Amino acid sequence: MLKYLEGSHGVSQVVAMCRPNVISAYPITPQTHIVEDLARLVGEGKLDAEFINVESEFSAASVVLGASAAGARAYTTTTSQGLLLMNEVIYCIAGMRLPIVLTCANRAISAPLNIWNDQQDSMTVRDAGWIQLHAEDNQEAADLHMQAFRIAEQTFLPVMVCMDGFILTHAFEPVDIPEQKEVDAFLPPFKPQNIVDPRWPRGIGLYADPRFYMEVRYILHRALEKSEMVIKQVSEDFARTFGRQSGGLLKTYKIEDADLVIITMGSVAGTIKDLIDQLETEGKKVGLLQICSYRPFPRKEVYRVLKDKMNLLVIEKSISLGRGGILGSDVRWSFPRTEKKDRKISCFVSGLGGRNISINDLRSAVEMVEKEPVELEFLGLNPDIIAERDL
Amino acid sequence: MINVNSEDLNRVEKKDLFASGHRACGGCGQALAARLVADAAGENTIACVATGCLEIFSSPYPDPNWRIPFLHSLFENVSAVASGVDAAYKALKKGPVNIIAQGGDGSTADIGFQSISGMFERGHNVLQICYDNEAYMNTGVQRSSFTPFGAKTTTTPMGNTTRKKNLPIIAADHGIPYVATATVDDFRDLQRKVKTALLINGPKYLHILAPCPLGWGHTGDLTVAICRLAKATGLFPVFEIINGKVTNVQKIQEKKPVEEYLRLQGRYKHLFKKGVPVKAVAEIQEIANQNIERFNL
């Protein structure tokens, strides 16, 4: 049923329909509306789950770790500093192959303190062994959670659903909320494999010495790579069931005969598509490649789509300080070394700490790249704020 | 009310649920305590373990020595992990099951303190056990907030200048129904406390003095004798706190001076210059005297 909802509530309602057994979270802006709504649903008896209020994100992640290891479908949500505080547990959850689902309401990282949107938080845990899916709008954010539980429980990999803080979490949009029976048909009950249970005593979380550690990490890496297929299949099955495209590895827009392709993740794709339509009327052929699955990074799919595209422009909301764009690096790595083509990849770090990315900002980036490709630019940087002595 | 004199509670259990074949040092107080705890708790138990000596000597892949389910993830989160197991059992309508969260004094008193406080305050049905060997033994004998005054560790080479954090009292002040202390020399008392705790629904805390021959600088055969001296001097009071009330305090039969306890251990060697006690020994005696007065030992 189509409902006019805040992004957070689209997520909380679909998460509730996924019937998690244990929910644990610690409040942090802009994630709060998701947990508040889930707490209400549990409190009112509309969701049969244990809701555990904890004293930190570190414990929230640890509670869902313990719950998942005991056979529960477990869910948590956080952002920014909260995700960083969870970091140690985040790695552990993946290493222990616990199919937990986490919503990251993407937000900037301190210092300076900033509660607004960018994607630095989920980027900092990109190497942890989680599947990371990025939503473009509130419909996709809601849909991805249904897919996330299925992907996680099929692959025994944790899944992080990333949605831009405020831009999506606090924005009202019509969202098609499914019927409970549709969700039940799409998402079968969780069948855990290795759990702590006195009936079958086993050790979970043993330590591995140098004879075994590397193999465990190799298997985890291969599992992430193999999960590409599952992400794709689940998205296709979702499209068949619900009649709309959500998730998958990547999406494209007007890319076929584009001379320039913009590559991005998350909600800014909407503005970019508007720009592409504008430019089209001006006779310019620009396309969009939108990464939905950032981890695993669909290298082969990206290559397949961009093989003949020589001019690429990456818009990304995070930075590896001292190195440059992170998504840009992933895109560069997608092309085989043997390929001798003279491909230009321009990287724009954009929208850090909630800086608005306007259609005109994006237009200026396109115009800049049309003249000459750039290595790294900060889109919309205000030079008036930067003194000579700061540099 | 629990009948603490019942036959079941006072029977010493030997089930080998924490089996032989682990890799602890000879005379390790923690290994002995972990075995007593597992055997007292029985088969219907999930052992959540913090990173540390116990985890390292009992759970190398592929041959852990636990015969009950074992769950380990990190150093500072064992109480939150156990909370999650408790929540899962409630949500899945499974159980009842004994859930024990256990670790050393580093994970309990220091890095995991917040997580324990949270578990107590939320009221999970979890028994939290601290194997207190008074320093970070797994990393090579560094000071923790349970390191007693005067004790030498690798990070307090001149002797520790602060007193031990009093976690049993802090735990009791969370309003949890059961807190107890015990030592590894008294099997019956230790196991009775584990069994008593597990009869109570809600969070419980058991603090066990577990000597570490390596870190304390004594031979492995002295573990039991040292525990007895810790009690006879008043340095380690043994009691229970049931619903906030201190009870079943173990009375000292024959009081011993702290010197007798200190002289057995290498970590206090620097407190005796050519055999003569330095001033710090008097302060340690004062700590013992205060314990005797406070708990009416």
XYZ file of C-alpha atoms in Angstrom:
688
model
C 0.000 0.000 0.000
C 1.322 3.433 -0.935
C 1.922 5.502 2.207
C 3.287 9.003 2.599
C 6.098 8.358 5.060
C 9.340 9.610 6.481
C 12.257 7.553 5.152
C 13.059 6.246 8.633
C 9.519 4.967 9.068
C 9.514 3.230 5.713
C 12.573 1.358 6.962
C 11.213 0.619 10.431
C 7.916 -0.682 9.059
C 9.588 -3.021 6.591
C 12.160 -4.159 9.178
C 9.274 -4.994 11.528
C 7.618 -7.043 8.759
C 10.867 -8.980 8.400
C 10.097 -10.311 11.905
C 13.440 -9.763 13.649
C 13.655 -11.629 16.971
C 16.107 -9.266 18.623
C 16.612 -5.553 18.002
C 19.251 -3.601 19.844
C 20.328 -0.038 19.168
C 21.701 3.092 20.753
C 20.239 6.451 19.737
C 22.249 8.690 17.422
C 21.107 11.357 14.977
C 19.907 10.837 12.236
C 19.122 7.169 12.970
C 16.802 7.818 15.938
C 13.434 7.745 14.165
C 14.079 4.198 13.007
C 14.716 2.851 16.518
C 11.970 4.924 18.111
C 9.417 3.476 15.718
C 10.664 -0.092 16.231
C 10.586 0.396 20.016
C 6.989 1.602 19.681
C 5.985 -1.387 17.564
C 7.517 -3.786 20.105
C 6.016 -1.825 23.009
C 2.530 -1.875 21.504
C 2.800 -5.610 20.900
C 2.653 -5.208 17.128
C 6.095 -6.745 16.730
C 6.995 -9.879 18.699
C 10.658 -9.147 19.377
C 13.047 -8.362 22.197
C 14.055 -4.701 22.032
C 17.243 -4.161 24.033
C 18.122 -0.603 25.040
C 21.875 -0.545 25.521
C 24.463 1.835 26.951
C 26.498 2.231 23.740
C 26.693 1.275 20.101
C 29.489 -1.076 21.053
C 27.043 -3.022 23.188
C 24.255 -2.747 20.596
C 26.480 -4.533 18.089
C 27.569 -7.028 20.750
C 23.978 -7.794 21.752
C 22.981 -8.575 18.176
C 26.169 -10.622 17.826
C 25.194 -12.742 20.841
C 21.575 -12.975 19.715
C 22.530 -14.067 16.212
C 24.969 -16.643 17.605
C 22.063 -18.005 19.641
C 19.901 -18.392 16.523
C 17.897 -15.159 16.442
C 17.224 -12.927 13.446
C 18.899 -9.789 14.729
C 18.833 -6.160 13.608
C 20.568 -2.952 14.621
C 20.985 0.528 13.199
C 23.465 3.334 13.698
C 25.514 5.978 11.933
C 28.721 8.005 12.086
C 30.459 7.883 15.499
C 28.204 5.006 16.461
C 29.437 2.903 13.580
C 33.015 3.822 14.415
C 32.477 2.810 18.021
C 31.057 -0.511 16.781
C 34.021 -1.026 14.500
C 35.671 -3.835 16.448
C 32.382 -5.737 16.704
C 31.601 -5.045 13.037
C 34.719 -6.947 11.985
C 33.920 -9.710 14.455
C 30.351 -10.177 13.194
C 31.619 -10.713 9.651
C 34.449 -13.005 10.756
C 31.965 -15.096 12.733
C 29.634 -15.245 9.686
C 26.610 -13.911 11.548
C 23.819 -12.776 9.193
C 22.954 -9.541 10.981
C 21.306 -6.608 9.199
C 22.329 -3.050 10.085
C 20.963 0.215 8.745
C 23.564 2.949 8.433
C 21.927 6.390 8.242
C 25.021 7.823 6.566
C 26.521 10.796 8.383
C 29.849 12.633 8.580
C 32.612 11.758 11.043
C 34.155 14.002 13.738
C 36.158 16.231 13.962
C 34.705 18.736 13.601
C 31.466 17.377 14.996
C 28.860 17.331 12.273
C 25.542 15.519 12.225
C 24.812 15.982 8.526
C 25.122 13.600 5.648
C 28.088 12.181 3.855
C 29.235 8.569 3.481
C 32.510 8.559 5.378
C 31.082 6.337 8.138
C 30.178 3.251 6.127
C 33.280 3.795 3.983
C 35.517 3.365 7.024
C 34.222 -0.187 7.513
C 34.209 -1.170 3.845
C 36.978 -3.732 4.445
C 35.247 -5.461 7.371
C 33.572 -8.256 5.414
C 30.032 -6.846 5.333
C 27.864 -6.562 2.267
C 27.113 -2.845 1.807
C 24.077 -1.798 -0.193
C 23.301 1.864 -0.952
C 19.748 3.146 -1.336
C 18.844 5.912 -3.773
C 15.461 6.866 -2.333
C 13.101 5.921 0.453
C 11.370 3.203 -1.537
C 14.672 1.530 -2.229
C 15.800 1.983 1.396
C 12.696 0.141 2.573
C 12.940 -2.545 -0.121
C 16.628 -3.185 0.510
C 15.917 -4.297 4.063
C 13.689 -7.110 2.898
C 16.412 -8.118 0.466
C 19.143 -7.653 3.079
C 17.763 -10.270 5.471
C 17.404 -12.746 2.632
C 20.881 -12.106 1.272
C 22.421 -12.277 4.748
C 20.715 -15.515 5.689
C 21.530 -17.124 2.352
C 25.222 -16.185 2.443
C 25.878 -16.018 6.212
C 27.318 -12.574 5.660
C 26.128 -9.470 7.517
C 24.476 -6.778 5.422
C 24.673 -3.027 5.943
C 21.946 -1.016 4.242
C 23.255 2.513 3.721
C 20.837 5.422 3.320
C 21.829 9.071 3.302
C 21.162 10.661 6.688
C 18.473 13.401 6.728
C 18.275 13.493 2.916
C 16.477 10.145 3.062
C 15.879 9.377 6.737
C 13.996 12.613 7.392
C 12.418 13.164 3.999
C 8.770 12.355 3.348
C 8.025 10.453 0.161
C 5.341 8.029 -0.951
C 6.586 4.543 -0.106
C 4.890 1.331 -1.159
C 4.701 -0.717 2.039
C 4.020 -4.388 1.306
C 1.503 -6.669 3.007
C 2.852 -8.898 5.777
C 1.990 -12.017 3.785
C 3.965 -10.739 0.798
C 7.017 -10.205 3.003
C 6.589 -13.649 4.567
C 6.475 -15.205 1.105
C 9.597 -13.312 0.013
C 11.592 -13.842 3.199
C 11.446 -17.376 4.613
C 12.054 -17.913 8.347
C 15.705 -17.805 9.429
C 17.373 -21.231 9.553
C 20.539 -20.727 11.588
C 23.440 -23.138 11.149
C 26.011 -22.792 13.908
C 24.453 -21.704 17.179
C 25.239 -21.948 20.853
C 22.829 -24.534 22.204
C 23.442 -26.968 25.081
C 21.830 -29.737 23.022
C 24.717 -29.563 20.536
C 27.716 -28.145 22.392
C 30.106 -26.375 20.039
C 32.539 -23.527 20.236
C 31.841 -20.322 18.336
C 34.588 -17.721 18.164
C 37.608 -19.940 18.718
C 40.926 -18.305 17.989
C 42.959 -19.303 14.973
C 46.750 -19.426 14.968
C 48.878 -18.724 11.867
C 48.105 -22.202 10.498
C 44.405 -21.392 10.115
C 43.749 -17.623 10.238
C 44.585 -16.805 6.636
C 42.321 -19.548 5.269
C 39.388 -18.209 7.300
C 39.941 -14.733 5.882
C 40.338 -16.158 2.346
C 37.051 -18.038 2.662
C 35.375 -14.841 3.878
C 36.738 -12.916 0.905
C 35.498 -15.581 -1.499
C 32.109 -15.567 0.202
C 31.873 -11.799 -0.360
C 32.800 -12.244 -4.022
C 30.289 -15.050 -4.460
C 27.552 -13.016 -2.781
C 27.401 -10.843 -5.951
C 25.319 -13.572 -7.528
C 22.961 -13.746 -4.549
C 22.520 -9.956 -4.443
C 21.599 -10.042 -8.120
C 19.238 -13.003 -7.799
C 17.461 -11.602 -4.750
C 16.981 -8.263 -6.513
C 15.586 -10.027 -9.582
C 13.253 -12.113 -7.454
C 12.172 -8.934 -5.666
C 11.363 -7.316 -9.028
C 9.297 -10.340 -10.046
C 7.415 -10.369 -6.724
C 6.841 -6.665 -6.155
C 7.008 -5.355 -9.706
C 9.723 -2.780 -9.172
C 13.487 -2.675 -9.510
C 15.305 -2.211 -6.216
C 18.838 -3.057 -5.246
C 21.005 -5.365 -7.291
C 24.640 -4.677 -8.042
C 24.322 -1.455 -10.020
C 21.913 0.649 -12.050
C 22.410 2.741 -15.157
C 20.624 5.718 -16.662
C 20.916 6.838 -20.302
C 24.337 5.259 -20.452
C 24.171 3.533 -23.875
C 25.390 6.356 -26.107
C 26.780 8.627 -23.382
C 30.076 10.399 -24.029
C 30.542 11.065 -20.316
C 29.424 8.774 -17.499
C 28.882 9.992 -13.944
C 29.412 7.356 -11.254
C 27.957 7.691 -7.765
C 26.161 6.020 -4.820
C 23.088 6.976 -2.831
C 20.552 9.769 -2.988
C 22.517 12.236 -5.129
C 21.705 9.997 -8.108
C 18.302 11.684 -8.293
C 19.810 15.143 -8.829
C 22.281 13.709 -11.305
C 19.468 12.177 -13.371
C 17.745 15.572 -13.505
C 20.970 17.129 -14.725
C 21.382 14.402 -17.349
C 17.880 15.178 -18.652
C 18.679 18.902 -18.781
C 21.946 18.290 -20.603
C 20.197 16.027 -23.060
C 17.976 18.909 -24.177
C 21.187 20.854 -24.738
C 22.508 18.080 -26.971
C 24.999 16.594 -24.487
C 25.090 12.843 -23.977
C 25.784 12.120 -20.324
C 24.903 8.876 -18.518
C 24.836 7.593 -14.949
C 26.249 4.481 -13.314
C 24.927 4.029 -9.841
C 26.654 1.575 -7.506
C 24.143 -0.157 -5.266
C 26.396 -2.923 -3.974
C 29.542 -1.143 -2.821
C 30.785 -4.300 -1.098
C 31.163 -6.662 -2.790
C 32.284 -4.190 -5.443
C 30.878 -5.481 -8.740
C 34.120 -5.004 -10.644
C 33.204 -7.175 -13.613
C 29.771 -5.600 -14.007
C 31.286 -2.120 -13.795
C 33.794 -3.059 -16.480
C 31.105 -4.554 -18.674
C 29.082 -1.355 -18.497
C 32.000 1.078 -18.828
C 34.221 -0.847 -21.241
C 33.801 1.629 -24.075
C 33.391 4.756 -21.955
C 36.500 6.907 -22.010
C 35.369 9.826 -19.901
C 34.229 9.089 -16.331
C 33.268 11.434 -13.530
C 32.992 10.110 -9.986
C 30.865 11.980 -7.440
C 31.539 10.636 -3.955
C 30.743 11.641 -0.414
C 33.874 10.425 1.330
C 37.609 10.721 1.160
C 40.685 8.739 2.073
C 42.639 11.642 3.570
C 46.098 11.816 2.086
C 45.034 9.679 -0.862
C 41.816 11.008 -2.425
C 38.519 9.571 -3.570
C 37.684 6.061 -2.390
C 34.923 5.161 -4.829
C 37.168 6.649 -7.515
C 39.888 4.139 -6.581
C 37.437 1.260 -6.806
C 36.301 2.410 -10.241
C 39.914 2.759 -11.475
C 40.658 -0.779 -10.264
C 37.709 -2.159 -12.244
C 39.571 -1.958 -15.538
C 42.081 -4.664 -16.414
C 45.723 -3.605 -16.334
C 46.236 -5.055 -19.783
C 43.722 -2.624 -21.228
C 45.652 0.023 -23.104
C 42.844 2.520 -23.493
C 43.345 6.149 -22.581
C 40.521 6.385 -20.058
C 40.006 9.586 -18.054
C 38.631 9.228 -14.538
C 37.898 12.488 -12.714
C 37.074 12.322 -9.053
C 34.962 14.871 -7.165
C 34.721 14.698 -3.397
C 31.316 16.202 -2.758
C 28.777 17.013 -0.102
C 30.991 16.371 2.924
C 29.293 17.106 6.243
C 25.959 17.854 4.596
C 27.203 20.430 2.052
C 24.418 20.657 -0.478
C 25.149 19.225 -3.912
C 23.075 21.375 -6.232
C 22.315 20.644 -9.842
C 24.487 23.644 -10.750
C 27.409 22.238 -8.759
C 27.090 19.036 -10.728
C 26.815 20.971 -13.975
C 30.030 22.800 -13.178
C 31.750 19.467 -12.541
C 30.607 18.181 -15.935
C 31.782 21.378 -17.645
C 35.146 21.197 -15.888
C 35.694 17.605 -17.012
C 34.580 18.379 -20.564
C 37.416 20.909 -20.768
C 40.015 18.791 -19.014
C 39.884 15.719 -16.763
C 40.839 16.308 -13.104
C 42.589 14.037 -10.625
C 40.734 15.221 -7.512
C 38.431 18.162 -6.929
C 36.338 19.258 -3.961
C 32.953 20.183 -5.363
C 31.462 23.418 -4.023
C 34.464 24.315 -1.870
C 34.246 27.866 -0.532
C 37.696 29.485 -0.798
C 36.576 32.472 1.314
C 36.599 30.281 4.429
C 40.125 29.004 3.847
C 42.937 31.304 4.899
C 46.352 31.222 3.241
C 47.986 30.091 6.489
C 45.657 27.037 6.665
C 47.263 25.532 3.591
C 14.344 -17.942 49.728
C 17.073 -20.358 48.771
C 18.007 -23.012 51.301
C 21.782 -22.677 51.266
C 22.180 -25.810 53.360
C 20.420 -28.137 50.970
C 22.317 -31.224 49.900
C 22.229 -30.343 46.209
C 23.791 -26.957 46.720
C 26.559 -28.291 48.911
C 27.582 -31.250 46.784
C 30.922 -30.883 45.010
C 30.354 -31.542 41.292
C 32.872 -33.255 39.016
C 31.586 -33.584 35.473
C 34.629 -32.580 33.409
C 32.618 -30.081 31.356
C 35.768 -27.981 31.280
C 37.867 -30.980 30.350
C 41.570 -31.681 30.640
C 43.789 -30.816 27.697
C 43.723 -27.047 27.994
C 46.928 -25.038 27.953
C 46.968 -23.175 31.256
C 50.121 -22.975 33.370
C 50.525 -25.405 36.258
C 48.726 -24.163 39.348
C 46.585 -21.681 37.375
C 43.803 -20.440 39.638
C 41.649 -19.398 36.717
C 41.698 -22.845 35.063
C 40.728 -24.446 38.353
C 37.954 -21.921 38.901
C 36.613 -22.278 35.349
C 36.385 -26.053 35.823
C 34.574 -25.674 39.144
C 32.171 -23.160 37.596
C 31.384 -25.310 34.536
C 30.863 -28.434 36.626
C 28.642 -26.578 39.098
C 26.580 -25.018 36.299
C 26.105 -28.322 34.473
C 25.371 -29.300 30.883
C 22.503 -26.872 30.330
C 24.863 -23.912 30.191
C 26.239 -21.504 27.622
C 29.703 -20.172 28.439
C 30.322 -16.689 27.052
C 33.980 -15.869 27.479
C 35.910 -12.615 27.149
C 39.262 -12.491 25.405
C 42.016 -13.221 27.909
C 43.939 -16.088 29.477
C 40.891 -18.342 29.893
C 39.850 -17.905 26.289
C 43.378 -18.402 24.994
C 44.190 -21.538 26.941
C 40.791 -23.153 26.398
C 39.707 -22.347 22.839
C 42.384 -22.733 20.172
C 40.966 -23.931 16.867
C 40.552 -26.875 16.298
C 40.678 -28.267 19.830
C 38.844 -26.365 22.539
C 38.395 -28.227 25.815
C 34.852 -27.055 26.571
C 32.090 -29.639 26.653
C 29.393 -27.004 26.951
C 28.620 -24.412 24.247
C 31.307 -21.754 24.150
C 30.947 -18.270 22.668
C 33.744 -15.742 22.366
C 33.992 -12.578 20.348
C 35.959 -9.749 21.959
C 37.679 -8.502 25.103
C 35.250 -5.892 26.383
C 31.820 -7.088 25.286
C 31.162 -10.435 26.939
C 28.294 -9.113 29.068
C 26.584 -7.543 26.052
C 27.071 -10.758 24.056
C 25.546 -12.725 26.931
C 22.702 -10.175 26.995
C 22.129 -10.967 23.322
C 22.044 -14.703 24.004
C 19.545 -14.054 26.806
C 17.410 -11.870 24.501
C 17.502 -14.552 21.783
C 16.398 -17.269 24.194
C 13.517 -15.077 25.363
C 12.506 -14.086 21.841
C 12.709 -17.634 20.484
C 10.937 -18.949 23.589
C 13.759 -21.395 24.215
C 15.305 -22.407 27.497
C 15.602 -22.124 30.402
C 19.373 -22.148 30.074
C 22.237 -20.987 32.283
C 24.100 -18.121 30.644
C 27.477 -17.350 32.164
C 29.566 -14.377 31.065
C 33.103 -14.737 32.290
C 36.477 -13.105 32.029
C 39.473 -11.898 33.954
C 39.806 -8.725 35.983
C 40.954 -6.693 32.969
C 37.819 -7.440 30.985
C 35.620 -7.119 34.074
C 36.968 -4.181 36.025
C 38.401 -2.092 33.213
C 37.635 -2.437 29.522
C 34.347 -4.323 29.924
C 33.069 -2.374 32.929
C 30.540 -0.354 30.939
C 29.145 -3.426 29.250
C 28.748 -5.210 32.615
C 27.027 -2.210 34.159
C 24.623 -2.155 31.214
C 23.860 -5.871 31.545
C 23.218 -5.522 35.306
C 21.030 -2.466 34.866
C 18.922 -4.049 32.116
C 18.315 -7.073 34.294
C 19.415 -9.904 31.997
C 19.325 -13.452 33.302
C 23.104 -13.761 33.192
C 25.691 -14.827 35.751
C 28.743 -12.595 35.413
C 31.934 -14.141 36.757
C 35.238 -12.405 37.288
C 38.329 -14.565 37.659
C 40.384 -12.046 39.552
C 44.119 -12.555 39.215
C 44.795 -8.909 39.911
C 46.539 -7.919 36.653
C 46.564 -8.362 32.868
C 48.208 -11.779 32.889
C 47.517 -12.753 29.276
C 49.554 -9.841 27.942
C 52.373 -10.289 30.430
C 51.390 -9.043 33.894
C 50.376 -5.414 33.460
C 48.443 -3.437 36.069
C 44.639 -3.492 36.109
C 42.283 -1.619 38.409
C 42.134 -4.819 40.490
C 45.892 -4.788 41.072
C 46.316 -4.395 44.828
C 48.284 -1.665 46.535
C 52.012 -2.401 46.558
C 51.969 -5.190 43.965
C 54.631 -5.074 41.283
C 53.518 -5.541 37.695
C 55.366 -4.819 34.463
C 53.633 -1.425 34.264
C 53.966 -0.670 37.979
C 57.612 -1.656 38.352
C 57.944 0.270 41.622
C 54.780 -1.251 43.071
C 51.156 -0.230 42.494
C 50.196 3.013 44.233
C 46.398 2.669 44.166
C 43.894 0.422 45.881
C 41.705 -2.226 44.267
C 38.379 -1.203 42.786
C 35.622 -2.779 44.863
C 33.478 -4.351 42.166
C 31.298 -6.634 44.342
C 29.930 -3.573 46.124
C 29.557 -1.627 42.880
C 27.705 -4.622 41.397
C 25.408 -4.866 44.418
C 24.657 -1.150 44.165
C 23.132 -1.814 40.743
C 20.349 -3.442 42.732
C 21.021 -6.925 41.343
C 19.665 -9.832 43.417
C 22.862 -11.785 44.038
C 26.545 -10.936 44.499
C 29.180 -13.204 46.002
C 32.913 -13.553 46.370
C 34.826 -16.833 46.517
C 38.294 -18.307 46.292
C 39.500 -21.355 44.368
C 40.694 -23.287 47.425
C 37.156 -23.883 48.692
C 35.458 -26.037 46.028
C 32.257 -26.536 47.980
C 31.743 -22.850 48.717
C 32.563 -21.753 45.162
C 30.270 -24.299 43.549
C 27.481 -23.595 46.035
C 27.636 -19.942 45.025
C 27.496 -20.776 41.306
C 24.495 -23.044 41.889
C 22.788 -20.517 44.148
C 23.297 -17.755 41.584
C 21.862 -19.871 38.790
C 18.676 -20.503 40.767
C 17.987 -16.762 40.727
C 16.393 -15.074 37.736
C 18.191 -11.855 36.819
C 21.759 -10.608 36.787
C 24.228 -12.122 39.233
C 27.866 -11.364 39.964
C 30.457 -13.793 41.297
C 33.942 -12.528 42.038
C 36.535 -15.314 42.353
C 40.070 -14.779 43.583
C 42.204 -16.828 41.188
C 45.958 -16.705 41.881
C 48.319 -16.603 38.912
C 51.617 -18.306 39.783
C 53.362 -16.619 36.843
C 52.166 -13.115 37.612
C 52.202 -13.326 41.379
C 55.582 -14.996 41.520
C 54.837 -18.146 43.452
C 55.156 -21.840 42.653
C 52.094 -23.617 41.274
C 51.679 -25.758 44.380
C 50.969 -22.656 46.509
C 47.762 -21.536 44.722
C 45.488 -23.025 47.371
C 47.641 -21.921 50.334
C 47.786 -18.366 49.010
C 43.993 -18.226 48.681
C 43.635 -19.358 52.269
C 46.079 -16.685 53.428
C 44.247 -14.032 51.392
C 41.184 -14.845 53.482
C 42.975 -15.346 56.825
C 44.660 -11.936 56.532
C 41.430 -10.149 55.636
C 42.786 -9.042 52.259
C 40.078 -10.939 50.387
C 36.732 -10.945 52.214
C 34.387 -13.788 51.277
C 30.681 -13.022 51.518
C 27.363 -12.946 49.712
C 25.093 -9.980 49.073
C 21.529 -11.177 48.652
C 19.054 -8.492 47.648
C 21.438 -5.794 48.804
C 22.196 -7.292 52.197
C 25.671 -8.579 53.070
C 25.307 -12.086 54.448
C 27.129 -15.416 54.986
C 30.413 -13.663 55.676
C 33.208 -16.190 56.136
C 34.688 -15.553 59.549
C 38.446 -15.672 60.017
C 39.265 -18.552 62.350
C 42.861 -17.621 62.987
C 43.911 -14.147 61.860
C 47.273 -13.882 60.064
C 49.433 -10.801 59.468
C 49.557 -9.681 55.806
C 53.312 -10.206 55.831
C 52.763 -13.960 55.717
C 50.708 -13.557 52.541
C 53.067 -11.055 50.948
C 56.304 -12.973 51.603
C 55.097 -15.958 49.538
C 54.821 -13.862 46.369
C 57.486 -12.428 44.109
C 55.279 -9.447 43.228
C 55.693 -8.154 46.797
C 59.425 -8.980 47.126
C 60.397 -5.311 46.843
C 58.402 -4.586 50.022
C 61.028 -6.355 52.090
C 64.497 -4.767 52.116
C 66.952 -7.371 53.404
C 64.001 -9.134 54.979
C 62.671 -6.019 56.725
C 59.228 -4.783 55.682
C 59.039 -1.285 54.192
C 56.293 1.234 55.039
C 53.931 -0.015 52.343
C 53.445 -3.274 54.242
C 51.839 -1.318 57.078
C 49.441 0.260 54.585
C 48.521 -3.175 53.234
C 47.911 -4.315 56.821
C 45.675 -1.269 57.216
C 43.668 -2.324 54.119
C 43.230 -5.797 55.658
C 42.153 -4.286 58.986
C 39.605 -2.085 57.241
C 38.165 -5.140 55.460
C 37.941 -7.041 58.746
C 36.085 -4.152 60.324
C 33.841 -3.406 57.366
C 32.694 -6.986 56.752
C 33.044 -8.164 60.345
C 35.342 -10.997 59.223
